[in-house]
């Protein structure tokens, strides 16, 4: 991407979208369209169409759409599916109609079948049943991948997809019920440390394995991919390390400095048993995450300490 290119990050207020904007600014891209709060409502076709017609972006990073952890996916499947479907339909079609040179859509590792061979390769997409706890959201994310491929096939558009590992980091959602596991455990361990609580409750058995990526590393990978990858086949974007939820909880406990016990609530769902990505394509192209996992968790905890404690204390989440 030319440093003077006009770039639009759809979903600039999401965890990943905000990291993309930080990364673009750091790397010297000056023309960023639709910076929050000036973004259109991406579920509204007319607003999206008007936005593209007046801003005419050259490049689009599509990181928009509602998301949440395992509990949010179980409680709000309709909201998550509808929002994500509307967003991909509106943004991808308007991008094509306005002559966008290239678009990178961010899917999710839950797009893979529940029992995919590990680490998961893109060849496994659409080969089996999805994990029931996030099926509705996953179908919408797969629709985004397929829509990009359809625009490539029918119109010759350069619309590509990336499949990231579970992202976390600065600006994450630290609510107790709707968040993903890393921000949830950071908050729970911190609150338990302050209250000198005897134990922290961890959902599920602790045996599922997940691969994580810091949102800022993911954003760095997205810029790299936008420059260097043009295939219709999606590309995996992993953080390089997968660990069990029990191992993760121990690591967060250490980073936060909590000394109590971990108690596993096996009435809560585990979700996918294993979710690690085969990112050999991306690493063979020369990209590696820059931040060690422990440093990434510590950085997220620091951000939580500086930004979230006051709002949590006053009940505003
Ligand atoms: O991060 P998480 O909600 O996402 O949960 P998924 C990961 C694992 O951590 C699950 C366990 O096995 C949870 O049961 N876990 C333990 C916890 N304690 C907690 C806790 O306090 N909060 C949370 N949230 N989890 C989501 C999908 O799945 O991942 C989405 O539902 C999306 O569709 C996203 O794909 C990336 O990896 O299970």
XYZ file of C-alpha atoms and ligand atoms in Angstrom:
355
model
C 0.000 0.000 0.000
C 1.280 3.430 -0.939
C 1.685 5.659 2.128
C -0.695 8.133 0.466
C -3.373 5.535 -0.236
C -6.844 6.145 1.109
C -7.545 3.397 3.645
C -10.746 2.458 5.444
C -10.814 0.230 8.511
C -14.398 -1.019 8.797
C -15.018 -1.540 12.512
C -12.532 1.012 13.823
C -13.988 0.709 17.309
C -13.593 -3.051 17.611
C -10.593 -4.607 19.368
C -8.976 -5.531 16.055
C -10.117 -2.438 14.133
C -8.671 -0.081 16.752
C -5.374 -2.014 16.660
C -5.349 -1.692 12.861
C -5.775 2.072 13.107
C -2.899 2.311 15.644
C -0.689 0.205 13.372
C -1.526 2.212 10.234
C -0.802 5.476 12.036
C 2.487 4.105 13.431
C 3.560 2.959 9.974
C 2.919 6.413 8.508
C -0.358 5.993 6.626
C -1.983 9.408 6.679
C -5.249 9.079 4.793
C -7.544 7.061 6.992
C -11.216 7.331 6.057
C -14.151 7.093 8.460
C -12.209 7.295 11.692
C -14.470 6.677 14.707
C -16.887 8.204 15.527
C -17.398 9.177 11.866
C -18.037 5.609 10.732
C -21.400 4.823 9.132
C -23.743 2.243 10.643
C -22.432 -0.740 8.718
C -25.712 -2.639 9.026
C -27.443 0.155 7.062
C -27.005 -0.327 3.327
C -27.732 3.298 2.432
C -25.273 4.719 4.935
C -22.549 2.331 3.778
C -23.213 3.083 0.121
C -23.085 6.867 0.722
C -19.925 6.505 2.790
C -18.080 4.571 0.051
C -19.303 6.929 -2.681
C -18.028 10.015 -0.861
C -14.805 8.580 0.637
C -13.693 6.297 -2.229
C -11.169 4.220 -0.264
C -8.393 2.373 -2.153
C -7.965 -0.314 0.509
C -10.386 -1.752 3.058
C -9.702 -3.792 6.186
C -12.981 -5.423 7.219
C -12.784 -5.935 11.000
C -16.371 -5.002 11.826
C -19.291 -6.953 13.251
C -20.419 -7.894 16.727
C -18.434 -10.568 18.529
C -18.162 -12.045 21.996
C -16.975 -14.986 24.029
C -18.543 -18.388 24.458
C -21.378 -17.156 26.697
C -22.315 -14.205 24.438
C -22.409 -16.608 21.491
C -24.854 -18.841 23.335
C -27.070 -15.979 24.511
C -27.188 -13.832 21.363
C -26.777 -16.090 18.299
C -29.379 -14.148 16.298
C -27.834 -10.732 17.054
C -24.328 -11.938 16.245
C -25.326 -13.701 13.048
C -27.541 -10.947 11.686
C -25.100 -8.134 12.477
C -22.187 -9.941 10.852
C -24.176 -10.963 7.784
C -25.441 -7.418 7.205
C -21.959 -5.971 7.665
C -20.267 -8.337 5.197
C -23.006 -7.930 2.575
C -22.979 -4.139 2.799
C -19.235 -3.543 3.018
C -18.105 -6.129 0.447
C -20.664 -5.136 -2.175
C -20.156 -1.367 -1.717
C -16.376 -1.853 -1.816
C -16.734 -3.637 -5.157
C -19.110 -1.013 -6.562
C -16.765 1.826 -5.590
C -13.711 0.177 -7.175
C -11.763 -0.658 -3.999
C -8.352 -2.017 -5.101
C -8.057 -4.589 -2.354
C -10.028 -5.699 0.686
C -8.892 -7.898 3.575
C -11.727 -9.547 5.489
C -11.077 -10.918 8.967
C -12.921 -14.153 9.661
C -12.550 -16.210 12.869
C -11.011 -19.520 13.878
C -14.524 -20.686 14.845
C -15.160 -20.947 11.066
C -13.382 -24.322 11.245
C -15.292 -27.552 11.938
C -15.352 -28.609 15.591
C -13.181 -31.678 15.064
C -10.676 -30.359 12.526
C -7.238 -32.009 12.519
C -4.793 -29.827 14.452
C -3.227 -27.445 13.736
C -6.097 -26.388 11.477
C -5.394 -25.960 7.768
C -7.578 -23.942 5.408
C -8.361 -27.168 3.521
C -10.471 -28.203 6.562
C -12.980 -25.352 6.112
C -16.485 -26.643 5.268
C -15.548 -30.291 5.856
C -17.566 -30.949 9.027
C -19.999 -29.757 11.685
C -19.330 -26.492 13.492
C -18.974 -26.084 17.267
C -22.604 -25.681 18.503
C -21.801 -22.895 21.010
C -20.875 -20.543 18.149
C -22.521 -22.009 15.079
C -24.626 -18.955 14.148
C -21.673 -16.548 14.364
C -19.415 -19.012 12.542
C -21.883 -19.357 9.646
C -21.862 -15.554 9.230
C -18.026 -15.497 9.297
C -17.896 -18.293 6.686
C -20.374 -16.281 4.576
C -17.873 -13.402 4.635
C -15.064 -15.659 3.365
C -17.291 -17.100 0.644
C -18.574 -13.671 -0.408
C -14.995 -12.452 -0.913
C -14.257 -15.529 -3.019
C -17.453 -15.050 -5.040
C -16.515 -11.424 -5.866
C -13.040 -12.617 -6.910
C -14.529 -15.313 -9.123
C -17.339 -13.314 -10.730
C -15.818 -9.838 -10.898
C -12.059 -10.357 -10.559
C -12.036 -8.352 -7.307
C -8.946 -8.638 -5.102
C -10.841 -9.440 -1.897
C -8.966 -11.775 0.440
C -9.637 -13.315 3.875
C -7.533 -13.884 6.960
C -8.436 -16.287 9.777
C -6.967 -15.056 13.063
C -6.425 -16.964 16.287
C -8.406 -15.696 19.324
C -7.421 -12.021 19.591
C -7.003 -10.060 22.826
C -5.330 -6.895 24.057
C -5.686 -3.143 24.461
C -9.314 -1.997 24.481
C -10.671 -5.509 25.082
C -14.103 -6.178 26.600
C -13.552 -6.922 30.308
C -17.180 -7.654 31.185
C -17.649 -10.870 33.149
C -20.293 -12.583 31.051
C -19.773 -11.487 27.464
C -16.015 -11.269 27.141
C -13.444 -13.765 25.882
C -11.377 -15.829 28.259
C -8.236 -13.656 28.585
C -9.913 -10.361 29.586
C -12.388 -12.308 31.772
C -9.616 -14.071 33.675
C -7.525 -10.904 34.020
C -10.466 -9.166 35.648
C -11.474 -12.118 37.829
C -7.897 -12.677 39.083
C -7.414 -8.967 39.736
C -10.644 -8.664 41.692
C -9.824 -11.846 43.634
C -6.372 -10.432 44.469
C -7.867 -7.186 45.798
C -10.548 -9.043 47.796
C -8.047 -11.690 48.988
C -10.542 -14.288 47.712
C -9.900 -17.966 48.303
C -10.517 -19.043 44.687
C -11.327 -17.899 41.168
C -13.903 -19.703 39.099
C -12.763 -20.895 35.680
C -15.442 -22.034 33.229
C -15.358 -25.597 31.913
C -12.820 -28.344 32.509
C -9.672 -26.336 31.762
C -8.643 -28.899 29.118
C -9.635 -27.078 25.867
C -6.671 -25.619 24.042
C -6.642 -22.232 22.370
C -4.179 -20.241 20.307
C -4.151 -16.504 20.985
C -2.765 -13.450 19.236
C -2.263 -9.931 20.559
C -4.505 -7.565 18.552
C -1.546 -5.281 17.739
C 0.465 -8.230 16.369
C -2.587 -9.291 14.379
C -2.879 -5.771 12.953
C 0.804 -5.877 11.968
C 0.150 -9.213 10.201
C -2.844 -7.711 8.382
C -0.726 -4.890 6.915
C 1.868 -7.465 5.855
C -0.820 -9.628 4.216
C -2.415 -6.653 2.471
C 0.973 -6.011 0.817
C 2.038 -9.552 0.075
C -0.893 -11.973 -0.273
C -3.308 -12.142 -3.213
C -4.751 -15.651 -3.156
C -8.454 -16.478 -3.015
C -7.675 -19.101 -0.362
C -7.939 -17.631 3.177
C -4.720 -17.344 5.176
C -4.360 -18.343 8.840
C -2.928 -15.755 11.241
C -1.733 -17.434 14.428
C 0.121 -16.196 17.463
C 2.472 -19.188 17.474
C 1.575 -20.664 20.877
C -1.400 -22.739 21.942
C -2.096 -23.646 25.542
C -4.789 -25.262 27.661
C -7.242 -23.038 29.553
C -5.715 -24.380 32.795
C -2.218 -23.369 31.640
C -3.597 -20.009 30.559
C -5.257 -19.471 33.950
C -1.978 -20.278 35.752
C -0.109 -17.832 33.531
C -2.640 -15.025 34.094
C -2.619 -15.754 37.833
C 1.137 -15.227 37.808
C 0.975 -12.056 35.664
C -1.683 -10.534 37.950
C -0.027 -11.704 41.185
C -3.026 -13.596 42.596
C -2.121 -16.288 45.148
C -5.410 -18.174 45.633
C -6.845 -21.290 44.016
C -8.392 -22.053 40.633
C -11.771 -23.801 40.770
C -13.154 -25.305 37.547
C -16.911 -25.071 36.999
C -17.581 -28.062 34.757
C -21.254 -27.091 34.359
C -20.037 -24.339 32.032
C -19.282 -25.242 28.389
C -15.801 -25.970 27.031
C -16.609 -25.080 23.432
C -14.186 -26.371 20.822
C -11.786 -28.927 22.329
C -8.779 -27.708 20.319
C -8.250 -24.584 18.251
C -4.712 -24.088 16.923
C -3.963 -22.700 13.478
C -1.454 -23.897 10.924
C 0.150 -20.562 10.049
C 3.042 -22.045 8.058
C 2.039 -20.099 4.931
C 2.325 -16.774 6.742
C 5.587 -17.687 8.453
C 7.080 -18.930 5.150
C 6.296 -15.476 3.749
C 8.409 -13.975 6.548
C 5.923 -12.817 9.209
C 6.178 -13.713 12.899
C 4.387 -12.206 15.943
C 6.553 -9.596 17.664
C 5.294 -9.902 21.246
C 5.867 -12.871 23.551
C 2.659 -14.272 25.018
C 3.551 -13.383 28.598
C 4.440 -9.804 27.592
C 1.149 -9.547 25.676
C -0.872 -10.659 28.724
C 1.050 -8.242 30.994
C 0.478 -5.380 28.569
C -3.258 -6.166 28.515
C -3.333 -6.274 32.332
C -1.560 -2.884 32.474
C -4.151 -1.448 30.108
C -6.940 -2.868 32.280
C -5.380 -1.288 35.390
C -5.156 2.122 33.745
C -8.501 2.128 31.957
C -11.089 -0.187 33.453
C -10.905 -0.289 37.219
C -12.776 2.949 37.850
C -15.639 2.073 35.519
C -15.944 -1.412 37.027
C -16.011 0.023 40.566
C -18.884 2.333 39.603
C -20.769 -0.463 37.860
C -20.334 0.999 34.356
C -19.005 -1.818 32.166
O -12.604 -17.028 24.968
P -13.788 -17.896 24.889
O -15.071 -17.330 25.372
O -13.906 -18.330 23.377
O -13.527 -19.226 25.755
P -13.999 -19.623 22.455
C -12.375 -20.012 25.578
C -12.363 -21.113 26.618
O -12.108 -20.549 27.914
C -13.646 -21.915 26.753
C -13.013 -21.069 28.861
O -13.336 -23.279 26.945
C -14.277 -21.337 28.021
O -15.141 -22.245 28.688
N -13.194 -20.118 29.964
C -12.826 -20.318 31.261
C -13.769 -18.898 29.910
N -13.188 -19.293 32.043
C -13.779 -18.380 31.218
C -14.353 -17.095 31.463
O -14.410 -16.577 32.578
N -14.837 -16.444 30.369
C -14.786 -16.984 29.092
N -15.272 -16.280 28.071
N -14.275 -18.216 28.856
C -15.276 -17.921 21.009
C -16.450 -18.061 20.086
O -15.069 -19.204 21.416
O -14.071 -17.500 20.371
C -16.537 -16.989 19.100
O -17.612 -18.260 20.846
C -15.201 -16.618 18.476
O -17.421 -17.377 18.125
C -14.133 -16.425 19.517
O -14.757 -17.602 17.579
C -12.790 -16.135 18.931
O -12.664 -19.820 21.800
O -14.525 -20.828 23.129
